[in-house]
Short mmCIF file of C-alpha atoms in Angstrom, two decimals:
data_model
loop_
_atom_site.label_atom_id
_atom_site.label_comp_id
_atom_site.label_asym_id
_atom_site.label_seq_id
_atom_site.Cartn_x
_atom_site.Cartn_y
_atom_site.Cartn_z
CA MET A 21 -47.12 -58.58 -6.25
CA ARG A 22 -50.38 -59.75 -7.85
CA SER A 23 -49.89 -61.76 -11.06
CA GLY A 24 -52.65 -60.27 -13.22
CA ARG A 25 -52.26 -59.92 -16.97
CA PHE A 26 -53.95 -56.54 -17.40
CA VAL A 27 -53.67 -53.02 -15.99
CA VAL A 28 -56.30 -50.30 -15.78
CA GLY A 29 -55.46 -46.65 -16.44
CA VAL A 30 -58.02 -44.01 -15.50
CA ASP A 31 -57.67 -40.37 -16.56
CA VAL A 32 -59.91 -37.87 -14.78
CA GLY A 33 -59.57 -34.88 -17.12
CA SER A 34 -61.21 -31.46 -17.07
CA THR A 35 -64.22 -32.46 -19.17
CA VAL A 36 -64.07 -36.24 -19.55
CA LEU A 37 -63.26 -39.26 -17.39
CA LYS A 38 -61.70 -42.07 -19.45
CA CYS A 39 -60.88 -45.60 -18.32
CA HIS A 40 -58.76 -47.96 -20.42
CA VAL A 41 -57.76 -51.60 -19.90
CA TYR A 42 -54.37 -52.57 -21.38
CA ASP A 43 -52.70 -55.94 -21.83
CA GLY A 44 -49.00 -56.80 -21.57
CA ALA A 45 -48.38 -55.50 -25.09
CA ALA A 46 -49.97 -52.15 -24.07
CA ALA A 47 -52.80 -52.89 -26.52
CA LEU A 48 -56.16 -51.32 -25.62
CA ARG A 49 -58.54 -54.13 -24.65
CA GLY A 50 -61.52 -52.20 -23.32
CA SER A 51 -62.51 -48.63 -22.56
CA SER A 52 -65.23 -46.51 -21.02
CA CYS A 53 -65.91 -42.80 -20.95
CA ARG A 54 -67.97 -40.42 -18.80
CA LYS A 55 -68.60 -36.72 -19.42
CA LEU A 56 -67.75 -34.60 -16.37
CA GLU A 57 -70.28 -31.88 -15.69
CA SER A 58 -68.86 -28.78 -14.04
CA LEU A 59 -71.01 -26.75 -11.65
CA TYR A 60 -71.09 -22.94 -11.76
CA PRO A 61 -72.72 -21.83 -8.47
CA HIS A 62 -71.52 -18.21 -8.86
CA PRO A 63 -69.93 -16.24 -11.72
CA GLY A 64 -66.33 -17.38 -12.09
CA TRP A 65 -66.74 -20.36 -9.73
CA VAL A 66 -66.12 -23.84 -11.19
CA GLU A 67 -66.82 -26.95 -9.10
CA LEU A 68 -67.33 -30.71 -9.39
CA ASP A 69 -69.75 -32.76 -7.31
CA PRO A 70 -67.60 -35.31 -5.41
CA GLU A 71 -70.36 -37.95 -5.19
CA VAL A 72 -71.13 -37.74 -8.90
CA LEU A 73 -67.41 -38.01 -9.71
CA TRP A 74 -67.07 -41.02 -7.40
CA SER A 75 -69.98 -42.89 -8.99
CA GLN A 76 -68.73 -42.08 -12.52
CA PHE A 77 -65.25 -43.35 -11.62
CA ILE A 78 -66.56 -46.69 -10.30
CA GLU A 79 -68.99 -47.13 -13.23
CA ALA A 80 -66.23 -46.41 -15.78
CA VAL A 81 -63.80 -48.94 -14.28
CA LYS A 82 -66.46 -51.68 -14.11
CA GLU A 83 -67.65 -51.00 -17.66
CA ALA A 84 -64.14 -50.89 -19.18
CA VAL A 85 -63.20 -54.22 -17.56
CA GLN A 86 -66.48 -55.73 -18.77
CA VAL A 87 -65.91 -54.43 -22.33
CA ALA A 88 -62.39 -55.92 -22.23
CA GLY A 89 -63.96 -59.30 -21.49
CA VAL A 90 -61.75 -59.94 -18.48
CA HIS A 91 -62.45 -60.57 -14.80
CA MET A 92 -61.50 -58.17 -12.02
CA ARG A 93 -59.23 -60.90 -10.64
CA GLN A 94 -57.08 -60.55 -13.77
CA ILE A 95 -56.34 -56.88 -13.10
CA ALA A 96 -52.76 -56.56 -11.84
CA GLY A 97 -53.18 -52.94 -10.81
CA LEU A 98 -54.91 -49.62 -11.20
CA GLY A 99 -53.18 -46.35 -12.16
CA ILE A 100 -55.01 -43.05 -11.67
CA SER A 101 -54.17 -39.87 -13.62
CA THR A 102 -56.02 -36.71 -12.61
CA GLN A 103 -56.45 -33.06 -13.55
CA ARG A 104 -54.13 -30.98 -11.41
CA SER A 105 -54.81 -28.54 -8.56
CA THR A 106 -58.54 -29.34 -8.39
CA PHE A 107 -59.04 -30.07 -4.69
CA ILE A 108 -61.43 -30.80 -1.86
CA THR A 109 -61.26 -30.76 1.96
CA TRP A 110 -63.11 -33.18 4.21
CA HIS A 111 -63.50 -34.26 7.82
CA ARG A 112 -60.83 -36.78 8.79
CA ARG A 113 -63.12 -38.76 11.12
CA THR A 114 -66.45 -38.74 9.24
CA GLY A 115 -65.13 -38.50 5.66
CA LYS A 116 -67.74 -35.79 4.93
CA PRO A 117 -66.58 -33.11 2.44
CA PHE A 118 -66.76 -29.47 3.54
CA HIS A 119 -67.44 -28.32 -0.04
CA ASN A 120 -67.47 -29.53 -3.66
CA PHE A 121 -64.23 -29.98 -5.56
CA ILE A 122 -62.89 -26.51 -6.40
CA SER A 123 -61.57 -26.71 -9.98
CA TRP A 124 -58.23 -25.43 -11.24
CA GLN A 125 -60.38 -23.34 -13.62
CA ASP A 126 -62.16 -21.63 -10.70
CA LEU A 127 -61.69 -17.83 -10.51
CA ARG A 128 -63.09 -17.06 -7.04
CA CYS A 129 -59.64 -15.83 -5.98
CA ALA A 130 -58.86 -13.78 -9.12
CA GLU A 131 -58.92 -10.45 -7.27
CA LEU A 132 -56.88 -11.92 -4.42
CA VAL A 133 -54.32 -13.24 -6.93
CA ASN A 134 -53.97 -9.80 -8.52
CA SER A 135 -53.77 -8.13 -5.10
CA TRP A 136 -51.01 -10.47 -3.90
CA ASN A 137 -49.04 -10.15 -7.14
CA ARG A 138 -49.09 -6.34 -6.79
CA SER A 139 -48.38 -6.39 -3.04
CA LEU A 140 -45.38 -4.77 -1.39
CA LEU A 141 -44.75 -8.00 0.57
CA LEU A 142 -44.29 -10.04 -2.61
CA LYS A 143 -41.96 -7.37 -4.02
CA VAL A 144 -39.88 -7.52 -0.82
CA ILE A 145 -39.74 -11.34 -1.07
CA HIS A 146 -38.54 -11.02 -4.70
CA VAL A 147 -35.75 -8.61 -3.67
CA ILE A 148 -34.59 -10.74 -0.71
CA PHE A 149 -34.34 -13.94 -2.74
CA THR A 150 -32.76 -12.17 -5.73
CA VAL A 151 -30.00 -10.94 -3.39
CA LEU A 152 -29.66 -14.40 -1.83
CA HIS A 153 -29.29 -15.96 -5.26
CA PHE A 154 -26.75 -13.34 -6.31
CA PHE A 155 -24.48 -14.10 -3.36
CA THR A 156 -24.99 -17.87 -3.08
CA ARG A 157 -25.67 -18.83 -6.72
CA ASN A 158 -27.98 -21.47 -5.24
CA ASP A 159 -30.78 -22.13 -7.74
CA ARG A 160 -33.15 -22.88 -4.88
CA TYR A 161 -33.43 -19.11 -4.33
CA LEU A 162 -34.36 -18.43 -7.96
CA ALA A 163 -37.93 -19.74 -7.70
CA PRO A 164 -39.08 -17.40 -4.87
CA SER A 165 -37.23 -14.48 -6.52
CA SER A 166 -39.78 -14.54 -9.36
CA PHE A 167 -42.70 -16.28 -7.66
CA THR A 168 -46.21 -15.12 -8.55
CA PHE A 169 -49.63 -16.48 -7.68
CA SER A 170 -51.94 -17.91 -10.33
CA THR A 171 -55.66 -18.68 -10.34
CA LYS A 172 -54.78 -22.20 -11.57
CA GLN A 173 -52.97 -23.06 -8.33
CA ALA A 174 -54.70 -24.43 -5.24
CA SER A 175 -52.86 -22.12 -2.81
CA LEU A 176 -55.09 -19.02 -2.59
CA LYS A 177 -58.30 -21.02 -3.10
CA LEU A 178 -57.26 -23.21 -0.18
CA SER A 179 -56.64 -20.08 1.87
CA TRP A 180 -60.14 -18.94 0.84
CA VAL A 181 -61.62 -22.19 2.25
CA PHE A 182 -60.23 -21.53 5.74
CA LYS A 183 -61.32 -17.89 5.66
CA ASN A 184 -64.87 -18.62 4.50
CA LEU A 185 -65.86 -22.11 5.68
CA HIS A 186 -66.11 -22.22 9.47
CA GLU A 187 -66.51 -26.03 9.57
CA ALA A 188 -63.21 -26.59 7.76
CA GLU A 189 -61.43 -24.05 9.95
CA GLU A 190 -62.71 -25.69 13.16
CA ALA A 191 -61.83 -29.18 11.94
CA ALA A 192 -58.30 -28.03 11.09
CA LYS A 193 -57.85 -26.69 14.62
CA GLU A 194 -58.73 -30.16 15.93
CA ASN A 195 -56.41 -31.86 13.38
CA ASN A 196 -59.50 -33.31 11.70
CA CYS A 197 -59.30 -31.64 8.27
CA CYS A 198 -57.94 -33.46 5.21
CA PHE A 199 -56.88 -31.73 2.00
CA GLY A 200 -56.63 -33.66 -1.22
CA THR A 201 -56.43 -33.30 -4.96
CA ILE A 202 -58.67 -35.71 -6.91
CA ASP A 203 -56.15 -38.57 -6.71
CA THR A 204 -55.94 -38.35 -2.89
CA TRP A 205 -59.70 -38.29 -2.48
CA LEU A 206 -60.27 -41.23 -4.85
CA LEU A 207 -57.58 -43.24 -3.03
CA TYR A 208 -59.24 -42.40 0.31
CA ARG A 209 -62.65 -43.52 -0.97
CA LEU A 210 -61.33 -46.66 -2.71
CA THR A 211 -59.68 -47.81 0.53
CA LYS A 212 -62.68 -46.73 2.67
CA GLY A 213 -60.55 -44.17 4.50
CA SER A 214 -57.64 -46.45 5.36
CA VAL A 215 -55.09 -44.81 3.00
CA TYR A 216 -54.48 -41.07 2.82
CA ALA A 217 -51.71 -39.99 0.43
CA THR A 218 -50.76 -38.25 -2.79
CA ASP A 219 -47.73 -38.52 -5.08
CA TYR A 220 -44.94 -36.09 -5.92
CA SER A 221 -46.28 -35.12 -9.37
CA ASN A 222 -49.68 -34.07 -8.01
CA ALA A 223 -48.21 -32.36 -4.93
CA SER A 224 -45.76 -30.30 -7.01
CA SER A 225 -48.63 -29.02 -9.17
CA THR A 226 -50.63 -27.46 -6.31
CA GLY A 227 -48.52 -24.34 -5.73
CA VAL A 228 -48.10 -25.18 -2.01
CA PHE A 229 -45.38 -27.83 -2.42
CA GLU A 230 -41.69 -26.95 -2.68
CA PRO A 231 -40.09 -29.03 -5.48
CA PHE A 232 -36.52 -28.24 -4.33
CA THR A 233 -37.03 -29.61 -0.80
CA LYS A 234 -39.81 -32.02 -1.90
CA CYS A 235 -41.95 -30.90 1.07
CA TRP A 236 -45.16 -28.98 1.64
CA ASN A 237 -44.13 -25.32 1.90
CA PRO A 238 -44.41 -24.17 5.55
CA THR A 239 -43.50 -20.52 4.78
CA LEU A 240 -46.16 -20.12 2.10
CA SER A 241 -48.73 -22.01 4.20
CA SER A 242 -48.06 -19.69 7.15
CA LEU A 243 -48.28 -16.62 4.91
CA LEU A 244 -51.69 -17.76 3.62
CA SER A 245 -52.97 -19.05 7.00
CA ILE A 246 -53.20 -22.66 5.77
CA PRO A 247 -52.69 -25.22 8.59
CA MET A 248 -49.80 -27.64 7.85
CA SER A 249 -51.79 -30.46 9.49
CA ILE A 250 -54.14 -30.76 6.50
CA TYR A 251 -51.60 -32.01 3.95
CA PRO A 252 -51.41 -35.71 2.98
CA PRO A 253 -48.17 -37.75 3.07
CA VAL A 254 -46.40 -37.73 -0.32
CA ARG A 255 -45.42 -41.08 -1.88
CA ASP A 256 -43.66 -42.27 -5.02
CA THR A 257 -45.62 -42.02 -8.28
CA SER A 258 -45.32 -45.75 -9.03
CA PHE A 259 -46.01 -47.27 -5.62
CA ASN A 260 -48.20 -49.81 -3.85
CA PHE A 261 -50.75 -47.47 -2.25
CA GLY A 262 -52.84 -50.41 -1.00
CA SER A 263 -55.88 -52.12 -2.49
CA SER A 264 -59.46 -51.05 -3.10
CA ASP A 265 -61.99 -52.41 -0.62
CA SER A 266 -63.27 -55.75 -1.94
CA GLU A 267 -66.91 -54.56 -1.72
CA ILE A 268 -66.32 -51.96 -4.47
CA PHE A 269 -65.23 -54.20 -7.38
CA GLY A 270 -65.93 -57.64 -5.91
CA VAL A 271 -62.23 -58.30 -5.35
CA PRO A 272 -59.47 -56.01 -4.00
CA ILE A 273 -57.66 -54.19 -6.82
CA PRO A 274 -54.10 -52.95 -6.09
CA ILE A 275 -53.77 -49.18 -6.55
CA LEU A 276 -50.25 -48.87 -7.94
CA ALA A 277 -49.92 -45.36 -9.37
CA LEU A 278 -51.17 -41.85 -8.70
CA VAL A 279 -49.99 -39.24 -11.19
CA ALA A 280 -50.90 -35.75 -12.43
CA ASP A 281 -52.32 -35.75 -15.96
CA GLN A 282 -49.55 -33.88 -17.82
CA GLN A 283 -46.83 -35.88 -16.08
CA ALA A 284 -48.79 -39.05 -16.91
CA ALA A 285 -48.92 -38.07 -20.60
CA MET A 286 -45.16 -37.44 -20.48
CA PHE A 287 -44.62 -40.95 -19.10
CA GLY A 288 -47.05 -42.47 -21.62
CA GLU A 289 -45.10 -40.82 -24.46
CA CYS A 290 -41.92 -42.44 -23.03
CA CYS A 291 -40.22 -39.05 -22.67
CA PHE A 292 -37.74 -40.56 -20.23
CA HIS A 293 -34.55 -38.69 -21.18
CA PRO A 294 -33.41 -35.10 -20.53
CA GLY A 295 -34.40 -33.00 -23.55
CA ASP A 296 -37.44 -35.10 -24.46
CA VAL A 297 -40.45 -32.87 -25.12
CA LYS A 298 -44.15 -33.64 -24.84
CA LEU A 299 -46.85 -31.39 -26.33
CA THR A 300 -50.37 -32.15 -25.10
CA MET A 301 -53.19 -30.27 -26.81
CA GLY A 302 -56.54 -30.88 -25.17
CA THR A 303 -58.68 -28.41 -23.21
CA GLY A 304 -55.46 -26.39 -22.93
CA ALA A 305 -51.99 -26.91 -24.39
CA PHE A 306 -49.00 -28.04 -22.33
CA TRP A 307 -45.35 -28.14 -23.35
CA ASN A 308 -43.28 -30.29 -20.96
CA VAL A 309 -39.52 -30.75 -21.13
CA ASN A 310 -37.74 -33.54 -19.25
CA THR A 311 -34.88 -31.76 -17.42
CA GLY A 312 -33.64 -34.93 -15.68
CA GLU A 313 -32.11 -34.30 -12.27
CA SER A 314 -31.93 -30.53 -12.91
CA LEU A 315 -34.72 -28.39 -11.50
CA PHE A 316 -35.05 -25.11 -13.39
CA SER A 317 -36.71 -22.28 -11.50
CA SER A 318 -39.87 -20.65 -12.85
CA TRP A 319 -39.46 -17.85 -15.37
CA ARG A 320 -42.34 -15.84 -16.85
CA GLY A 321 -44.57 -18.62 -18.06
CA LEU A 322 -42.29 -21.62 -17.44
CA TYR A 323 -42.72 -23.59 -14.22
CA PRO A 324 -40.71 -26.37 -12.59
CA LEU A 325 -42.52 -29.57 -11.63
CA ILE A 326 -41.68 -33.02 -10.36
CA GLY A 327 -42.41 -35.35 -13.26
CA TRP A 328 -42.35 -38.58 -11.27
CA LYS A 329 -40.50 -40.27 -8.46
CA ILE A 330 -39.84 -44.00 -8.67
CA GLY A 331 -37.58 -45.31 -5.92
CA ASP A 332 -34.39 -43.24 -5.94
CA GLU A 333 -35.15 -41.71 -9.35
CA VAL A 334 -36.64 -38.20 -9.30
CA VAL A 335 -37.30 -36.68 -12.73
CA TYR A 336 -38.00 -32.95 -13.06
CA LEU A 337 -39.93 -31.18 -15.79
CA THR A 338 -40.29 -27.63 -16.98
CA GLU A 339 -43.74 -26.70 -18.20
CA GLY A 340 -45.21 -23.93 -20.29
CA SER A 341 -48.93 -23.86 -21.01
CA PHE A 342 -51.83 -21.88 -22.42
CA SER A 343 -55.59 -22.21 -22.12
CA ASN A 344 -58.51 -22.32 -24.53
CA VAL A 345 -57.38 -24.76 -27.20
CA GLY A 346 -59.96 -27.56 -27.20
CA THR A 347 -62.35 -25.20 -25.39
CA ALA A 348 -62.26 -22.67 -28.25
CA ILE A 349 -62.61 -25.36 -30.93
CA LYS A 350 -65.58 -26.88 -29.09
CA TRP A 351 -67.19 -23.41 -28.86
CA ALA A 352 -66.72 -22.91 -32.62
CA GLN A 353 -68.48 -26.21 -33.27
CA GLU A 354 -71.37 -25.28 -30.96
CA ILE A 355 -72.02 -22.06 -32.91
CA ASN A 356 -71.94 -24.08 -36.17
CA LEU A 357 -68.69 -22.78 -37.67
CA PHE A 358 -68.30 -26.45 -38.65
CA THR A 359 -70.21 -29.66 -37.98
CA ASP A 360 -67.39 -32.17 -37.48
CA VAL A 361 -64.07 -31.29 -35.86
CA HIS A 362 -62.28 -33.47 -38.42
CA GLU A 363 -63.38 -30.98 -41.14
CA THR A 364 -61.35 -28.12 -39.69
CA ALA A 365 -57.94 -29.06 -41.13
CA LYS A 366 -59.50 -29.38 -44.61
CA MET A 367 -61.33 -26.04 -44.20
CA ALA A 368 -58.09 -24.30 -43.17
CA ARG A 369 -56.21 -25.75 -46.16
CA SER A 370 -58.95 -24.75 -48.63
CA ILE A 371 -57.74 -21.12 -48.50
CA ALA A 372 -54.27 -19.63 -48.92
CA ASP A 373 -54.40 -17.64 -45.68
CA SER A 374 -56.82 -16.13 -43.16
CA GLU A 375 -56.92 -12.77 -45.04
CA GLY A 376 -55.64 -10.96 -41.95
CA VAL A 377 -58.28 -12.40 -39.60
CA CYS A 378 -56.78 -13.15 -36.18
CA PHE A 379 -58.24 -15.21 -33.34
CA LEU A 380 -57.17 -13.99 -29.90
CA PRO A 381 -57.82 -16.80 -27.44
CA GLY A 382 -57.07 -14.80 -24.29
CA PHE A 383 -53.74 -16.42 -23.48
CA GLN A 384 -50.35 -14.72 -23.18
CA VAL A 385 -46.75 -15.68 -22.40
CA SER A 386 -46.27 -13.54 -19.31
CA VAL A 387 -49.62 -11.98 -18.45
CA HIS A 388 -52.02 -14.09 -16.40
CA ASP A 389 -55.17 -12.02 -16.60
CA PRO A 390 -58.18 -14.18 -15.68
CA TYR A 391 -60.56 -11.54 -17.07
CA SER A 392 -59.14 -11.47 -20.60
CA CYS A 393 -61.47 -12.94 -23.18
CA ALA A 394 -61.27 -14.42 -26.65
CA SER A 395 -62.08 -12.38 -29.76
CA PHE A 396 -61.64 -12.14 -33.53
CA MET A 397 -59.88 -9.18 -35.16
CA GLY A 398 -59.58 -8.21 -38.81
CA LEU A 399 -63.09 -9.24 -39.88
CA LYS A 400 -64.18 -8.04 -43.34
CA PRO A 401 -67.24 -8.47 -45.57
CA SER A 402 -65.26 -11.12 -47.46
CA THR A 403 -64.54 -13.18 -44.30
CA THR A 404 -65.94 -16.72 -44.51
CA ARG A 405 -66.22 -19.60 -42.04
CA ASN A 406 -63.02 -21.01 -43.52
CA HIS A 407 -61.13 -17.82 -42.62
CA LEU A 408 -62.45 -17.94 -39.04
CA VAL A 409 -61.55 -21.62 -38.63
CA ARG A 410 -58.09 -21.13 -40.13
CA ALA A 411 -57.49 -18.15 -37.82
CA MET A 412 -58.39 -20.30 -34.82
CA LEU A 413 -56.07 -23.15 -35.83
CA GLU A 414 -53.26 -20.72 -36.71
CA SER A 415 -53.51 -19.12 -33.26
CA VAL A 416 -52.70 -22.50 -31.64
CA ALA A 417 -49.64 -22.98 -33.89
CA PHE A 418 -48.44 -19.40 -33.27
CA ARG A 419 -48.77 -19.86 -29.53
CA ASN A 420 -46.91 -23.18 -29.78
CA LYS A 421 -44.10 -21.31 -31.56
CA GLN A 422 -43.95 -18.67 -28.80
CA LEU A 423 -43.69 -21.25 -26.04
CA TYR A 424 -41.15 -23.34 -27.94
CA ASP A 425 -38.93 -20.28 -28.45
CA LEU A 426 -39.21 -19.43 -24.74
CA ILE A 427 -38.22 -23.00 -23.79
CA VAL A 428 -35.20 -22.96 -26.14
CA LYS A 429 -34.11 -19.60 -24.70
CA ARG A 430 -34.45 -20.57 -21.03
CA ILE A 431 -33.70 -24.30 -20.81
CA ASN A 432 -30.04 -25.02 -21.51
CA ILE A 433 -30.64 -28.66 -22.42
CA PRO A 434 -30.56 -29.74 -26.08
CA LEU A 435 -34.10 -30.70 -27.09
CA ARG A 436 -34.47 -34.22 -28.45
CA THR A 437 -37.75 -35.78 -29.52
CA ILE A 438 -41.03 -33.84 -29.64
CA ARG A 439 -44.14 -35.98 -29.18
CA ALA A 440 -47.71 -34.69 -29.41
CA ASP A 441 -50.89 -36.09 -27.87
CA GLY A 442 -54.35 -35.01 -26.75
CA GLY A 443 -57.53 -34.62 -28.81
CA VAL A 444 -56.34 -31.54 -30.74
CA SER A 445 -53.19 -33.41 -31.85
CA ASN A 446 -55.52 -35.21 -34.29
CA ASN A 447 -55.65 -31.92 -36.23
CA SER A 448 -53.04 -32.34 -38.97
CA PHE A 449 -53.11 -28.63 -39.93
CA ILE A 450 -52.05 -27.52 -36.42
CA LEU A 451 -49.31 -30.16 -36.11
CA GLN A 452 -47.90 -29.48 -39.59
CA MET A 453 -47.89 -25.71 -39.08
CA THR A 454 -46.26 -26.11 -35.65
CA SER A 455 -43.58 -28.36 -37.18
CA ASP A 456 -42.93 -25.74 -39.89
CA LEU A 457 -42.74 -22.88 -37.39
CA ILE A 458 -40.35 -24.57 -34.95
CA ASN A 459 -38.44 -26.39 -37.75
CA LYS A 460 -38.59 -29.68 -35.83
CA LYS A 461 -40.04 -33.13 -36.41
CA ILE A 462 -43.14 -33.95 -34.30
CA GLU A 463 -44.28 -37.51 -33.62
CA LYS A 464 -47.92 -38.36 -33.02
CA PRO A 465 -48.78 -41.69 -31.37
CA VAL A 466 -51.51 -44.10 -32.46
CA ASN A 467 -53.25 -43.56 -29.13
CA ALA A 468 -53.90 -39.88 -28.31
CA ASP A 469 -55.06 -40.70 -24.73
CA MET A 470 -51.59 -40.62 -23.23
CA SER A 471 -52.53 -39.74 -19.64
CA SER A 472 -54.40 -43.02 -19.05
CA LEU A 473 -51.61 -44.97 -20.78
CA GLY A 474 -48.99 -43.24 -18.62
CA ALA A 475 -50.93 -44.11 -15.45
CA ALA A 476 -51.21 -47.72 -16.67
CA PHE A 477 -47.47 -47.85 -17.48
CA LEU A 478 -46.63 -46.66 -13.95
CA ALA A 479 -49.02 -49.20 -12.41
CA GLY A 480 -47.66 -51.95 -14.67
CA LEU A 481 -44.09 -51.25 -13.56
CA ALA A 482 -45.14 -51.52 -9.89
CA SER A 483 -47.04 -54.77 -10.55
CA GLY A 484 -44.23 -56.41 -12.52
CA LEU A 485 -46.29 -56.60 -15.71
CA TRP A 486 -43.44 -54.66 -17.35
CA ALA A 487 -39.85 -54.95 -16.20
CA ASP A 488 -38.50 -51.47 -16.87
CA LYS A 489 -38.77 -48.31 -18.97
CA GLU A 490 -36.71 -49.86 -21.78
CA GLN A 491 -39.48 -52.41 -22.28
CA LEU A 492 -42.08 -49.62 -22.33
CA LYS A 493 -40.18 -47.78 -25.09
CA LYS A 494 -40.50 -50.87 -27.31
CA LEU A 495 -44.29 -50.76 -26.89
CA ARG A 496 -44.62 -47.22 -28.33
CA GLN A 497 -46.62 -46.96 -31.54
CA VAL A 498 -46.24 -43.91 -33.78
CA GLU A 499 -49.11 -43.13 -36.14
CA ALA A 500 -47.68 -40.12 -37.97
CA VAL A 501 -44.52 -38.02 -38.15
CA PHE A 502 -44.81 -34.35 -39.12
CA GLU A 503 -41.63 -32.93 -40.63
CA PRO A 504 -41.04 -29.28 -41.62
CA GLN A 505 -42.37 -28.69 -45.14
CA LYS A 506 -42.27 -24.88 -45.31
CA ASP A 507 -39.75 -22.32 -44.17
CA SER A 508 -40.99 -20.54 -41.04
CA GLU A 509 -40.39 -17.23 -42.87
CA GLU A 510 -43.43 -18.01 -45.04
CA TYR A 511 -45.57 -17.53 -41.92
CA LYS A 512 -43.82 -14.34 -40.78
CA LEU A 513 -46.41 -11.86 -42.07
CA ALA A 514 -49.35 -13.83 -40.61
CA MET A 515 -47.61 -14.33 -37.26
CA ASP A 516 -46.53 -10.67 -37.05
CA THR A 517 -50.15 -9.62 -37.71
CA TRP A 518 -51.37 -12.00 -34.99
CA THR A 519 -48.70 -10.82 -32.51
CA GLN A 520 -49.63 -7.17 -33.12
CA ALA A 521 -53.31 -8.02 -32.64
CA MET A 522 -52.47 -9.73 -29.34
CA GLN A 523 -50.49 -6.72 -28.13
CA HIS A 524 -53.29 -4.37 -29.14
CA ALA A 525 -55.84 -6.50 -27.30
CA LEU A 526 -53.69 -6.65 -24.13
CA GLN A 527 -53.68 -2.85 -23.97
CA HIS A 528 -57.49 -2.79 -24.03
CA TRP A 529 -58.37 -5.79 -21.85
#
């Protein structure tokens, strides 16, 4: 393997593309950032221009390496972390895309999702697999017994492509259609079409990959009229995928890791043991629990995923998530509720409580309604900006508490460390209140950009820059530890008011 002294981790998030160069001590040597502009061609549609994304990716890598003051020849490997379930299809022979990237946030299939989830066929499937599980006690049958479609998954949007885009349908018939999440497409472009693959973490996040069998799901694909020929081969997460074409960066750069963003953050936080918990708060919030070799089936808001596969090691995760965390805070800033996001914790602490004001961010534990919208309740003539800001921050902590309680109830693994990352983890009010509510210590790292670090760690392991995960654990740097300071009962009245407001809103959405 190449004997470079640095690794590059790129994180293609939902709103920002970040590239970081790390040395052998995992110290940040250079970075670059590009804002990703989403396209909204129709109401509810969310897309990304593949050519713009490609040029931003290349620019960011070149700039970060330049800022680090190193030469491309010194780069031992590149690790790529990407937002999940955002996908594209293209012509195998010409490389020409049939459409823009369709984002995980895209709602073009919202009515189809609701229709399928109410369908008699899905109810029959639930009954059949419930009976199978009852008689066999095989956990593999648990997942389909409670399976539901979501707008976040690629499955129904991929089905939409073959029903609505004649070119893609015709190419698939001729075995000339490629499907790929962002990682697959970037790998394809970096190698000028010579390598076509994804990894287990990205595949398991699409909704068309079966984590129990570790294969693309032929039954679901047949049900949705998706040709099996379109799927890429699935490789290990830390793996030599090949090298970038030398024309792109001047020298070939080994591509040594492809990983989904939440799984990358989990790896970056060194949550390597069963019971380790990672809480990422960025555009949305994601609770991930390392369940080791045990794969827990999905249950009303908790979903099983493959965390990573490295050689013979396969690590499974259970995930619970909710939307509109960073999105809502950014919106509040744009309407001038505050000028600097760092003010918000101070604003929230400047008052004793929110005076009954509740922020309803349109997320629920078990109801996936893409049409629900955010709102404030309990406004009074005495309500100030501080009350509104506090209500918004409290809603994140309350939702964290709900998901944590659900995880404790459903995952029969003792929870160990809880580590937070993502931009919103810089908000001390949210982290402290969450620690109080769940009565657990929460660690926050020095570097909040854990997805790019996780991708770099995985690439560094494949390159030999780091020997093993034990060495990575020694490189972790903790900036702050939040320990419970108040009894969770002190928040009971405020949380009960918020919960009642949520239930009231659900009845009227």
